Amino acid sequence: MRSDAVNNEMMIQIENLNRTFEHAGNEVKVLQEINLNIVQGECVVLKGVSGSGKTTLLSLMAGLDKPSSGKVLIEGEPISKLPDAFASELRAKKIGMIFQHFNLLEHLSVSENVTIPLIPSGLKMKEIHQKVNSALKLANINHKKESLASRLSGGEKQRTAIARALVANPDIILCDEPTANLDRDNSLLFIEILKELHALGKTIVVATHDPLFENLSFESTVIPMVDGKIV
Amino acid sequence: MNTNAFWHFLTLQLYKERSKHLSVVGISVMILFLLSSVQFISSSIRFSLEETLKVQPDFVVSRVQGGGSVPTPIEWSDELLDIYGVSKVTPRVYGRYYFAAKEKSFLIVGVDFMEEQSHETLQKLIATTDIKAFLEGKQMLVGQGVKAYLEAHFYKDAYNFLTPSGTFEKVKIFEILPSNSNLIANDMMVMPIDLARRVLGYGEEEVSDITFNVPNPDEWDMMTDKLSALHFDLQVVNKNEVRKSYENLYNYKGGLFLILFIIVLGTFALILYQRYSMVYSTERRHIGLLRALGWSINDVLKLKFMETLMVVFASFILGIFIAYVYVFVLGAPILSEIFLGGQNLQNTVSFVPVFDFSIFTSIFLIYALPFIAAVLIPVWRVSVTDPKEAML
């Protein structure tokens, strides 16, 4: 399903991707010549130790960072080269992101956090409320919708972050170390939710070093990464 | 972006981060209050000064001997009337009367009510005053400050003056002088000239000074020379010199305000810097997150602009309102001392409200533009960086 995938099924295409950083006057190569094709509905697990480049790769897929060379195409659109308004719209409609540290706004409630991606969407408040409620139910956090994010447990924060990633009904879900701050039970619960999303036909990319993702109970592709390269 | 959803989120943000916004509003209100109070006081004083000078006589002559004022002979009035171009010659009897109960002194002004007055305010008062009724008994017109002091000491309708000869003169209050003449008339008691002579101890043929008008301003300079040649001990002061002396006094006082103004602006600059830094530190992650969740740079700028505008507008309205109440309702305690303390006006002066929209505009621009810029510039800089970097 990787480099041999058919173009019209492609959800994410990565071509000759390189990312380098300047550190103390030296050039550090974080990603080197990455080529990767992910088709619609596929679940890909980027696996590797810390510093292997998986989070950077995920950020480039989400358009949160710009490549030093090469390109990332989301449904054929080069996300890093699009003008800001188009890139933002693509990110809002096509991509749901789950961060390692959840990145919730602590002063807002669960439902208010989940609302955020829909504010620029042009939807009316009634439609937004409907979508938020659906996402909260899907992520199994509806019972905490009025609670402040700052008062949630790690697992609840994770489910809020999942609801926020799902609220715009994106085709792609990108998860950065989603279980790094969860205990085993909550990690297994998260994997169950991923299974449901996979069943819904979402394209999922998980960057993790958690062994739980090695033998998932649903079809997935594990891609090992070492020193910024796919091996 | 749907307007309803945007406003919903904007009000939500303002409400949920109210402690942060309220502290900004609190400090801003204090700054705006000070800026506005200074502006209100100075424009009100300028207005009162202009209004008062407008109705002052053009010239005042008096006798000065040995460097000090002495009573002026009333026959000088006839000499003045003989000069071509001179009109409304009015001898005046005036002097300060010490009010022992409050350790204050009031200005007694004696006027010949049967003559046309060169002082327009007096002329207007006389025009509306029932002179016949006024001259029937011993009566006087008083400034608002005088009225307030006398009332506070149970002299509601009349006051007993102790004359230099040791007798008492009971004088009734007939009318109150208008508030827009307060800068000069606030501590004034206007009474018939003969009555003023008795209260102040002047002789029958003596006055304090003589006022008159010269309608042609081109003749003013020449008039001063002509008058000086009349008597060696004659002193002439024209309205422009009075204006200059007042302006000099207020410019000096204004200098003190300028120092206050600079201190306030310095404080404001520190707050702007703190606000600027705050966007970089605490709000950076927030902006990065919004961008990561699909908000465009314009969406973020719009949110932060509206958020700041609401804070700025609330602060502006509140600051102006409090300053207005402080200056025009409460009479600007403490601050008014800087402008009015230590000069002839020893009574409380009530400031006349002046609605000059250029004041509001200038205060808004001095405050709002730097404040909005101090938020939007760092917001824009954070917004254009990659969301991943902003969230670090």
Coordinates of C-alpha atoms in Angstrom, one line a residue:
Chain A
M1 CA 0.0 0.0 0.0
R2 CA 2.9 2.4 0.1
S3 CA 4.9 3.5 -3.0
D4 CA 2.9 1.2 -5.3
A5 CA -0.5 2.7 -4.5
V6 CA -2.7 3.9 -7.2
N7 CA -2.7 7.7 -7.6
N8 CA -6.5 8.3 -7.5
E9 CA -6.9 6.5 -4.2
M10 CA -4.2 8.6 -2.6
M11 CA -5.0 10.6 0.5
I12 CA -1.5 11.6 1.5
Q13 CA 1.5 11.6 -0.8
I14 CA 5.0 12.4 0.4
E15 CA 7.7 13.0 -2.2
N16 CA 11.5 13.3 -1.5
L17 CA 10.7 15.0 1.7
N18 CA 13.6 16.5 3.7
R19 CA 13.6 18.6 6.9
T20 CA 16.7 20.1 8.4
F21 CA 17.2 22.4 11.3
E22 CA 20.0 24.7 12.2
H23 CA 21.5 23.9 15.6
A24 CA 24.5 25.7 17.0
G25 CA 25.7 26.5 13.5
N26 CA 25.3 22.9 12.4
E27 CA 22.7 21.5 10.0
V28 CA 20.7 18.7 11.6
K29 CA 18.9 16.4 9.2
V30 CA 15.6 15.4 10.9
L31 CA 14.0 13.8 7.9
Q32 CA 15.8 12.5 4.9
E33 CA 14.4 11.6 1.5
I34 CA 11.0 10.4 2.8
N35 CA 8.7 8.9 0.1
L36 CA 5.4 7.6 1.3
N37 CA 1.9 7.2 -0.1
I38 CA -1.1 6.6 2.2
V39 CA -4.4 5.6 0.6
Q40 CA -7.9 6.5 1.8
G41 CA -9.0 4.4 4.8
E42 CA -5.5 3.1 5.6
C43 CA -4.2 3.1 9.2
V44 CA -0.4 3.8 9.3
V45 CA 1.7 3.5 12.4
L46 CA 5.0 5.5 12.3
K47 CA 7.1 3.7 14.8
G48 CA 10.4 4.8 16.2
V49 CA 12.3 6.0 19.2
S50 CA 12.4 9.6 20.3
G51 CA 14.2 11.7 17.7
S52 CA 13.6 9.4 14.9
G53 CA 11.6 12.1 13.1
K54 CA 8.1 10.7 13.3
T55 CA 6.5 13.8 15.0
T56 CA 8.2 16.1 12.5
L57 CA 6.8 14.0 9.6
L58 CA 3.3 14.2 11.2
S59 CA 3.6 18.0 11.5
L60 CA 4.6 18.3 7.9
M61 CA 1.5 16.1 6.9
A62 CA -0.7 18.5 8.9
G63 CA 0.9 21.6 7.4
L64 CA 2.0 22.8 10.8
D65 CA 5.6 22.9 9.6
K66 CA 7.3 23.5 6.2
P67 CA 9.7 21.1 4.5
S68 CA 13.2 22.1 3.6
S69 CA 12.7 20.3 0.3
G70 CA 10.2 17.9 -1.2
K71 CA 6.5 18.0 -0.8
V72 CA 3.4 16.7 1.0
L73 CA 0.2 16.4 -1.0
I74 CA -3.2 16.0 0.7
E75 CA -5.6 14.7 -1.9
G76 CA -3.3 16.0 -4.5
E77 CA -2.9 19.5 -2.9
P78 CA 0.6 20.6 -1.8
I79 CA -0.3 21.8 1.6
S80 CA 3.0 23.5 2.4
K81 CA 2.8 25.6 -0.8
L82 CA -0.8 26.7 -0.6
P83 CA -1.6 30.3 0.4
D84 CA -2.5 30.5 4.1
A85 CA -6.3 30.8 3.7
F86 CA -6.4 27.6 1.5
A87 CA -4.0 25.7 3.7
S88 CA -6.0 26.6 6.8
E89 CA -9.2 25.6 5.1
L90 CA -7.7 22.3 4.0
R91 CA -6.4 21.7 7.5
A92 CA -9.8 22.5 9.0
K93 CA -11.8 20.3 6.7
K94 CA -9.5 17.4 5.9
I95 CA -7.3 16.9 8.9
G96 CA -8.0 16.1 12.6
M97 CA -5.0 16.3 14.8
I98 CA -4.5 14.7 18.2
F99 CA -1.5 16.0 20.1
Q100 CA 0.7 14.2 22.6
H101 CA 0.0 16.8 25.3
F102 CA -3.7 17.2 24.2
N103 CA -3.3 20.9 23.7
L104 CA -6.6 21.9 25.1
L105 CA -7.5 25.4 26.1
E106 CA -7.7 24.9 29.9
H107 CA -10.0 27.8 30.6
L108 CA -12.7 26.4 28.3
S109 CA -15.1 23.6 28.9
V110 CA -14.9 20.3 27.0
S111 CA -17.7 21.2 24.5
E112 CA -16.2 24.7 24.0
N113 CA -12.8 23.2 23.2
V114 CA -14.4 20.9 20.7
T115 CA -16.2 23.9 19.1
I116 CA -12.9 25.7 18.1
P117 CA -12.2 24.0 14.8
L118 CA -15.7 24.9 13.5
I119 CA -15.7 28.6 14.4
P120 CA -14.1 29.7 11.0
S121 CA -16.2 27.1 9.1
G122 CA -19.1 29.4 8.3
L123 CA -21.6 27.0 10.0
K124 CA -24.4 28.4 12.1
M125 CA -24.3 27.9 15.9
K126 CA -27.1 25.3 15.7
E127 CA -25.2 23.2 13.2
I128 CA -22.0 23.6 15.3
H129 CA -23.8 22.4 18.4
Q130 CA -25.1 19.3 16.6
K131 CA -21.7 18.4 15.3
V132 CA -20.0 19.0 18.7
N133 CA -22.6 16.7 20.4
S134 CA -22.0 14.0 17.8
A135 CA -18.2 14.2 18.2
L136 CA -18.5 14.2 22.0
K137 CA -20.6 11.0 21.8
L138 CA -18.3 9.3 19.4
A139 CA -15.3 10.1 21.7
N140 CA -17.4 8.9 24.7
I141 CA -16.9 12.2 26.6
N142 CA -20.4 13.6 26.3
H143 CA -21.0 13.2 30.1
K144 CA -18.2 15.7 30.8
K145 CA -19.1 18.3 28.2
E146 CA -19.6 21.1 30.7
S147 CA -16.5 20.4 32.7
L148 CA -13.5 22.7 32.4
A149 CA -10.6 21.1 30.5
S150 CA -8.3 21.9 33.5
R151 CA -10.4 19.6 35.7
L152 CA -10.2 16.5 33.5
S153 CA -8.1 13.4 34.0
G154 CA -5.5 12.4 31.3
G155 CA -7.9 9.9 29.7
E156 CA -10.7 12.5 29.6
K157 CA -8.4 15.1 28.1
Q158 CA -7.4 12.6 25.4
R159 CA -11.0 11.9 24.6
T160 CA -11.8 15.6 24.4
A161 CA -8.8 16.0 22.0
I162 CA -10.3 13.1 19.9
A163 CA -13.7 14.7 19.8
R164 CA -12.1 18.0 18.7
A165 CA -10.2 16.1 16.0
L166 CA -13.4 14.5 14.8
V167 CA -15.8 17.4 15.0
A168 CA -15.3 18.7 11.4
N169 CA -15.6 15.1 10.2
P170 CA -12.1 15.1 8.6
D171 CA -10.9 12.3 6.3
I172 CA -7.5 12.2 7.9
I173 CA -6.7 11.7 11.6
L174 CA -3.2 12.4 12.7
C175 CA -2.2 11.2 16.2
D176 CA 1.1 12.3 17.7
E177 CA 2.2 10.0 20.6
P178 CA -1.5 9.6 21.6
T179 CA -0.9 7.2 24.5
A180 CA 2.3 8.8 25.9
N181 CA 0.4 10.4 28.7
L182 CA -2.2 7.6 29.3
D183 CA -2.2 4.6 31.5
R184 CA -2.7 1.1 29.9
D185 CA -6.5 1.0 30.3
N186 CA -6.9 4.4 28.7
S187 CA -4.4 3.5 26.0
L188 CA -6.5 0.4 25.1
L189 CA -9.7 2.5 25.1
F190 CA -8.0 4.9 22.7
I191 CA -7.1 2.0 20.4
E192 CA -10.7 0.9 20.5
I193 CA -11.8 4.4 19.4
L194 CA -9.2 4.2 16.6
K195 CA -10.7 0.9 15.5
E196 CA -14.1 2.6 15.2
L197 CA -12.7 5.5 13.2
H198 CA -10.9 3.0 11.0
A199 CA -14.3 1.2 10.5
L200 CA -15.8 4.6 9.5
G201 CA -13.2 4.8 6.7
K202 CA -11.0 7.5 8.1
T203 CA -7.3 7.6 7.1
I204 CA -5.3 7.3 10.3
V205 CA -1.6 8.1 10.9
V206 CA -0.2 7.4 14.3
A207 CA 3.3 8.4 15.4
T208 CA 4.2 6.4 18.4
H209 CA 6.8 4.3 20.2
D210 CA 4.1 2.5 22.2
P211 CA 4.4 -1.3 21.7
L212 CA 0.6 -1.6 22.0
F213 CA 0.4 -0.3 18.4
E214 CA 2.5 -3.2 17.0
N215 CA -0.3 -5.7 16.8
L216 CA -3.5 -3.9 16.4
S217 CA -6.7 -5.8 16.1
F218 CA -7.5 -4.1 12.8
E219 CA -5.7 -3.8 9.6
S220 CA -2.8 -1.4 9.8
T221 CA 0.6 -0.8 8.4
V222 CA 3.6 -0.3 10.7
I223 CA 6.4 1.9 9.2
P224 CA 9.6 1.9 11.3
M225 CA 11.6 5.1 11.3
V226 CA 15.2 5.5 12.3
D227 CA 17.3 8.7 12.2
G228 CA 14.8 10.5 10.0
K229 CA 14.5 7.7 7.5
I230 CA 11.9 5.1 6.7
V231 CA 13.6 1.7 7.0
Chain B
M1 CA -16.5 32.9 9.0
N2 CA -20.0 32.8 10.3
T3 CA -20.6 36.0 12.3
N4 CA -22.8 34.4 15.0
A5 CA -20.3 31.7 15.7
F6 CA -17.4 34.2 15.7
W7 CA -19.2 36.5 18.1
H8 CA -20.2 33.5 20.3
F9 CA -16.5 32.5 20.5
L10 CA -15.4 36.1 21.0
T11 CA -17.7 36.7 24.0
L12 CA -16.9 33.3 25.4
Q13 CA -13.1 34.1 25.3
L14 CA -13.8 37.5 26.9
Y15 CA -15.9 36.0 29.6
K16 CA -13.6 33.0 30.3
E17 CA -10.5 35.1 30.5
R18 CA -12.3 37.9 32.3
S19 CA -9.7 38.1 35.1
K20 CA -7.0 38.9 32.6
H21 CA -9.1 41.3 30.7
L22 CA -10.5 43.0 33.8
S23 CA -7.0 43.7 35.1
V24 CA -6.1 45.3 31.7
V25 CA -9.4 47.3 31.8
G26 CA -8.6 48.4 35.4
I27 CA -5.2 49.7 34.6
S28 CA -6.4 51.3 31.3
V29 CA -9.3 53.0 33.0
M30 CA -6.8 54.6 35.5
I31 CA -4.6 55.9 32.7
L32 CA -7.6 57.1 30.7
F33 CA -9.1 58.7 33.8
L34 CA -5.9 60.7 34.4
L35 CA -5.5 61.7 30.7
S36 CA -9.1 62.7 30.4
S37 CA -9.2 64.6 33.7
V38 CA -6.2 66.6 32.7
Q39 CA -7.8 67.3 29.3
F40 CA -11.2 68.2 30.8
I41 CA -9.7 70.5 33.4
S42 CA -7.4 72.4 31.0
S43 CA -10.1 72.8 28.3
S44 CA -12.7 73.8 30.8
I45 CA -10.3 76.5 32.3
R46 CA -9.4 77.6 28.8
F47 CA -13.0 78.0 27.9
S48 CA -13.8 79.9 31.1
L49 CA -10.9 82.1 30.6
E50 CA -11.9 83.0 27.0
E51 CA -15.5 83.5 28.1
T52 CA -14.4 85.7 30.9
L53 CA -11.9 87.8 29.0
K54 CA -14.5 88.3 26.2
V55 CA -16.5 90.4 28.5
Q56 CA -13.7 92.3 30.3
P57 CA -13.2 96.0 29.6
D58 CA -10.4 96.8 27.1
F59 CA -8.4 99.0 29.5
V60 CA -7.9 99.5 33.2
V61 CA -6.1 102.6 34.6
S62 CA -5.1 103.0 38.2
R63 CA -2.8 105.2 40.3
V64 CA 0.5 103.6 41.4
Q65 CA 2.8 105.4 43.9
G66 CA 6.0 104.1 45.4
G67 CA 5.4 100.8 43.6
G68 CA 2.1 100.2 45.3
S69 CA -1.6 100.8 44.3
V70 CA -3.2 103.8 46.0
P71 CA -6.8 105.1 45.5
T72 CA -7.4 106.6 42.0
P73 CA -9.0 110.1 41.8
I74 CA -12.4 109.9 40.2
E75 CA -11.8 113.0 38.1
W76 CA -9.4 111.0 35.9
S77 CA -12.6 109.6 34.4
D78 CA -13.4 113.0 32.8
E79 CA -9.9 113.2 31.4
L80 CA -10.3 109.8 29.9
L81 CA -13.7 110.7 28.3
D82 CA -12.0 113.6 26.5
I83 CA -9.7 111.2 24.6
Y84 CA -11.0 110.4 21.1
G85 CA -11.9 106.7 20.6
V86 CA -12.6 106.0 24.3
S87 CA -16.0 104.7 25.3
K88 CA -17.7 103.2 28.4
V89 CA -15.5 104.9 31.0
T90 CA -16.4 103.2 34.3
P91 CA -14.8 104.0 37.7
R92 CA -14.6 101.0 39.9
V93 CA -14.3 100.5 43.6
Y94 CA -13.1 97.1 44.6
G95 CA -10.9 95.3 47.1
R96 CA -10.6 92.1 49.0
Y97 CA -12.8 91.6 52.1
Y98 CA -11.5 89.1 54.6
F99 CA -14.1 86.4 55.6
A100 CA -12.8 85.4 59.0
A101 CA -15.0 82.3 59.5
K102 CA -13.2 80.4 56.7
E103 CA -10.0 82.4 56.5
K104 CA -10.9 83.4 52.9
S105 CA -11.2 86.7 51.2
F106 CA -13.9 87.8 48.8
L107 CA -13.5 90.4 46.0
I108 CA -15.9 93.3 46.5
V109 CA -16.6 95.2 43.2
G110 CA -18.4 98.5 43.5
V111 CA -20.3 99.6 40.4
D112 CA -22.1 102.8 39.3
F113 CA -25.3 101.1 38.2
M114 CA -26.6 104.2 36.5
E115 CA -23.8 104.2 34.0
E116 CA -23.2 101.9 31.0
Q117 CA -20.6 99.3 32.1
S118 CA -17.4 98.5 30.2
H119 CA -17.4 95.1 31.8
E120 CA -19.8 93.1 29.6
T121 CA -20.8 90.6 32.2
L122 CA -21.7 93.3 34.6
Q123 CA -23.5 95.1 31.8
K124 CA -25.5 92.0 31.0
L125 CA -26.3 91.5 34.6
I126 CA -27.4 95.0 34.9
A127 CA -29.5 94.7 31.8
T128 CA -31.4 91.7 33.2
T129 CA -31.4 93.0 36.8
D130 CA -34.2 95.1 38.1
I131 CA -32.0 98.1 38.9
K132 CA -34.8 99.9 40.6
A133 CA -35.4 97.0 42.9
F134 CA -31.7 96.4 43.4
L135 CA -30.9 100.0 44.4
E136 CA -33.8 100.2 46.8
G137 CA -31.9 98.7 49.6
K138 CA -28.3 97.7 50.4
Q139 CA -28.0 94.8 48.0
M140 CA -25.3 92.9 46.1
L141 CA -24.8 90.3 43.3
V142 CA -22.5 87.4 44.4
G143 CA -20.4 84.7 42.7
Q144 CA -21.4 81.1 43.2
G145 CA -18.4 80.4 45.5
V146 CA -19.4 83.4 47.7
K147 CA -23.0 82.2 47.8
A148 CA -21.9 78.7 48.9
Y149 CA -19.6 79.9 51.6
L150 CA -22.1 82.3 53.0
E151 CA -24.8 79.7 53.0
A152 CA -22.6 77.3 54.8
H153 CA -22.2 79.9 57.5
F154 CA -25.9 80.6 57.8
Y155 CA -25.8 83.9 55.8
K156 CA -28.5 82.8 53.5
D157 CA -29.9 86.1 52.4
A158 CA -27.6 88.8 53.7
Y159 CA -24.1 89.4 55.2
N160 CA -22.9 91.9 57.8
F161 CA -19.8 93.7 56.6
L162 CA -17.5 95.2 59.3
T163 CA -16.2 98.5 57.8
P164 CA -12.8 100.1 58.5
S165 CA -14.6 102.7 60.7
G166 CA -15.8 99.9 63.0
T167 CA -19.5 100.0 61.9
F168 CA -21.5 97.1 60.4
E169 CA -23.2 97.3 56.9
K170 CA -25.8 94.6 56.4
V171 CA -26.1 93.9 52.7
K172 CA -28.7 91.6 51.1
I173 CA -27.9 89.0 48.3
F174 CA -29.9 90.1 45.3
E175 CA -28.8 87.7 42.6
I176 CA -26.1 85.0 41.8
L177 CA -23.5 85.6 39.0
P178 CA -23.4 82.9 36.2
S179 CA -21.3 79.8 36.5
N180 CA -19.4 80.4 33.2
S181 CA -17.7 83.4 34.7
N182 CA -16.5 81.5 37.7
L183 CA -12.9 81.7 36.9
I184 CA -12.9 85.4 37.7
A185 CA -16.3 86.0 39.3
N186 CA -16.6 83.0 41.6
D187 CA -15.4 85.0 44.7
M188 CA -16.9 88.3 43.6
M189 CA -19.5 90.5 45.4
V190 CA -20.9 93.2 43.1
M191 CA -22.5 96.1 44.9
P192 CA -23.3 99.9 44.4
I193 CA -20.2 102.0 44.3
D194 CA -21.0 104.1 47.3
L195 CA -21.8 101.0 49.4
A196 CA -18.5 99.4 48.3
R197 CA -16.6 102.7 49.3
R198 CA -18.1 102.4 52.8
V199 CA -17.3 98.7 53.2
L200 CA -13.7 99.1 51.8
G201 CA -13.0 102.6 53.4
Y202 CA -12.6 104.7 50.2
G203 CA -13.2 108.4 50.2
E204 CA -16.1 109.9 48.2
E205 CA -13.9 111.1 45.3
E206 CA -11.8 108.0 45.2
V207 CA -12.0 104.7 43.2
S208 CA -9.7 101.7 42.9
D209 CA -9.4 102.0 39.1
I210 CA -11.2 103.2 36.0
T211 CA -12.1 100.9 33.1
F212 CA -12.9 101.8 29.5
N213 CA -13.1 100.4 26.1
V214 CA -11.4 101.3 22.9
P215 CA -13.4 99.8 20.0
N216 CA -10.7 100.2 17.4
P217 CA -7.9 97.6 18.3
D218 CA -5.5 99.5 16.0
E219 CA -5.5 102.4 18.5
W220 CA -4.6 100.2 21.5
D221 CA -0.9 100.7 21.4
M222 CA -1.2 104.4 20.8
M223 CA -3.8 104.7 23.6
T224 CA -1.3 103.2 26.1
D225 CA 1.2 106.0 25.2
K226 CA -1.4 108.7 25.4
L227 CA -2.6 107.6 28.8
S228 CA 0.9 107.3 30.2
A229 CA 1.5 110.9 29.2
L230 CA -1.5 112.1 31.3
H231 CA -0.1 111.4 34.7
F232 CA 3.3 110.2 35.9
D233 CA 1.7 107.8 38.4
L234 CA -1.0 106.4 36.0
Q235 CA -0.7 102.7 35.3
V236 CA -2.4 101.2 32.2
V237 CA -3.2 97.5 31.7
N238 CA -5.0 96.3 28.5
K239 CA -7.0 93.1 28.0
N240 CA -4.2 91.4 26.0
E241 CA -1.8 91.9 28.9
V242 CA -4.4 90.3 31.3
R243 CA -4.8 87.4 28.9
K244 CA -1.0 86.9 28.6
S245 CA -0.6 87.0 32.4
Y246 CA -3.4 84.4 32.8
E247 CA -2.0 82.3 30.0
N248 CA 1.5 82.4 31.5
L249 CA 0.1 81.3 34.8
Y250 CA -1.8 78.4 33.2
N251 CA 1.2 77.5 31.0
Y252 CA 3.2 77.2 34.1
K253 CA 0.5 75.1 35.8
G254 CA 0.2 73.2 32.5
G255 CA 3.9 72.3 32.8
L256 CA 3.1 70.5 36.0
F257 CA 0.4 68.6 34.2
L258 CA 2.8 67.8 31.4
I259 CA 5.0 66.1 34.0
L260 CA 2.0 64.1 35.2
F261 CA 1.2 63.4 31.6
I262 CA 4.7 62.1 30.9
I263 CA 4.5 59.8 34.0
V264 CA 1.1 58.5 32.8
L265 CA 2.4 57.9 29.3
G266 CA 5.5 56.2 30.7
T267 CA 3.3 53.9 32.8
F268 CA 1.2 53.2 29.7
A269 CA 4.4 52.4 27.7
L270 CA 5.3 49.8 30.3
I271 CA 1.8 48.3 30.2
L272 CA 2.1 48.1 26.4
Y273 CA 5.4 46.4 26.6
Q274 CA 4.0 43.9 29.2
R275 CA 1.0 43.3 26.9
Y276 CA 3.4 42.8 23.9
S277 CA 5.5 40.3 25.9
M278 CA 2.4 38.5 27.1
V279 CA 1.3 37.7 23.6
Y280 CA 4.7 36.2 23.0
S281 CA 4.8 34.1 26.1
T282 CA 1.3 33.0 27.2
E283 CA -0.8 33.6 24.1
R284 CA 1.8 32.2 21.7
R285 CA 0.7 28.6 22.3
H286 CA -3.0 29.6 22.1
I287 CA -2.5 31.2 18.7
G288 CA -0.4 28.3 17.4
L289 CA -3.2 25.9 18.5
L290 CA -5.9 27.9 16.7
R291 CA -3.8 27.9 13.6
A292 CA -3.2 24.1 14.0
L293 CA -6.9 23.6 14.2
G294 CA -7.6 25.3 10.9
W295 CA -7.8 29.0 11.8
S296 CA -6.3 31.2 9.1
I297 CA -4.0 34.1 9.9
N298 CA -6.9 36.5 9.2
D299 CA -9.2 34.5 11.5
V300 CA -6.7 34.8 14.4
L301 CA -6.1 38.5 13.7
K302 CA -9.8 39.2 13.6
L303 CA -10.4 37.4 16.9
K304 CA -7.6 39.2 18.6
F305 CA -8.4 42.6 17.1
M306 CA -12.1 42.4 18.2
E307 CA -11.1 41.1 21.6
T308 CA -8.6 44.0 22.1
L309 CA -11.1 46.5 20.6
M310 CA -13.8 45.5 23.1
V311 CA -11.3 45.9 26.0
V312 CA -10.1 49.2 24.6
F313 CA -13.6 50.5 24.1
A314 CA -14.9 49.4 27.5
S315 CA -11.8 51.1 29.1
F316 CA -12.3 54.2 27.1
I317 CA -16.0 54.7 27.9
L318 CA -15.4 53.9 31.6
G319 CA -12.3 56.1 31.9
I320 CA -14.0 59.1 30.2
F321 CA -17.2 58.6 32.3
I322 CA -15.3 58.5 35.6
A323 CA -13.1 61.5 34.6
Y324 CA -16.3 63.4 33.6
V325 CA -17.9 62.8 37.0
Y326 CA -14.6 63.5 38.8
V327 CA -14.1 66.9 37.0
F328 CA -17.5 68.2 36.3
V329 CA -19.6 66.7 39.1
L330 CA -17.0 66.4 42.0
G331 CA -15.0 69.5 40.9
A332 CA -11.7 67.5 40.5
P333 CA -10.5 67.4 44.1
I334 CA -6.6 67.3 44.3
L335 CA -6.0 67.8 40.6
S336 CA -7.8 71.2 40.5
E337 CA -5.3 72.4 43.2
I338 CA -2.5 72.2 40.7
F339 CA -4.3 74.5 38.3
L340 CA -6.2 76.8 40.6
G341 CA -4.4 76.6 44.0
G342 CA -2.2 79.5 45.1
Q343 CA -3.8 82.2 43.0
N344 CA -6.4 84.9 43.5
L345 CA -9.3 82.5 43.2
Q346 CA -9.5 81.3 46.8
N347 CA -12.9 79.8 46.6
T348 CA -14.0 76.5 45.0
V349 CA -14.4 76.8 41.2
S350 CA -16.9 74.6 39.5
F351 CA -15.6 73.5 36.0
V352 CA -17.9 74.3 33.1
P353 CA -18.4 71.1 31.0
V354 CA -16.9 71.5 27.6
F355 CA -17.8 68.9 24.9
D356 CA -14.9 69.1 22.5
F357 CA -14.9 66.0 20.4
S358 CA -11.3 66.6 19.4
I359 CA -10.5 65.9 23.1
F360 CA -12.2 62.5 22.9
T361 CA -10.7 61.7 19.6
S362 CA -7.2 62.6 20.7
I363 CA -7.5 60.6 23.9
F364 CA -8.8 57.6 22.0
L365 CA -6.0 57.8 19.5
I366 CA -3.3 58.3 22.1
Y367 CA -4.6 55.3 24.0
A368 CA -6.3 52.9 21.5
L369 CA -3.8 52.9 18.6
P370 CA -0.7 52.0 20.6
F371 CA -2.7 49.5 22.6
I372 CA -4.2 47.7 19.6
A373 CA -0.8 47.8 17.9
A374 CA 0.9 46.3 21.0
V375 CA -1.4 43.3 20.7
L376 CA -1.8 42.9 17.0
I377 CA 1.8 43.2 16.0
P378 CA 3.0 40.2 18.1
V379 CA -0.2 38.3 17.3
W380 CA 0.5 38.8 13.6
R381 CA 4.2 37.8 14.1
V382 CA 3.1 34.6 16.0
S383 CA 0.4 33.8 13.4
V384 CA 2.7 33.9 10.5
T385 CA 5.2 31.5 12.1
D386 CA 4.5 27.8 11.6
P387 CA 1.9 26.5 14.1
K388 CA 4.3 23.8 15.3
E389 CA 6.9 26.4 16.3
A390 CA 4.3 28.7 17.9
M391 CA 3.0 25.8 20.0
L392 CA 6.5 24.9 21.4

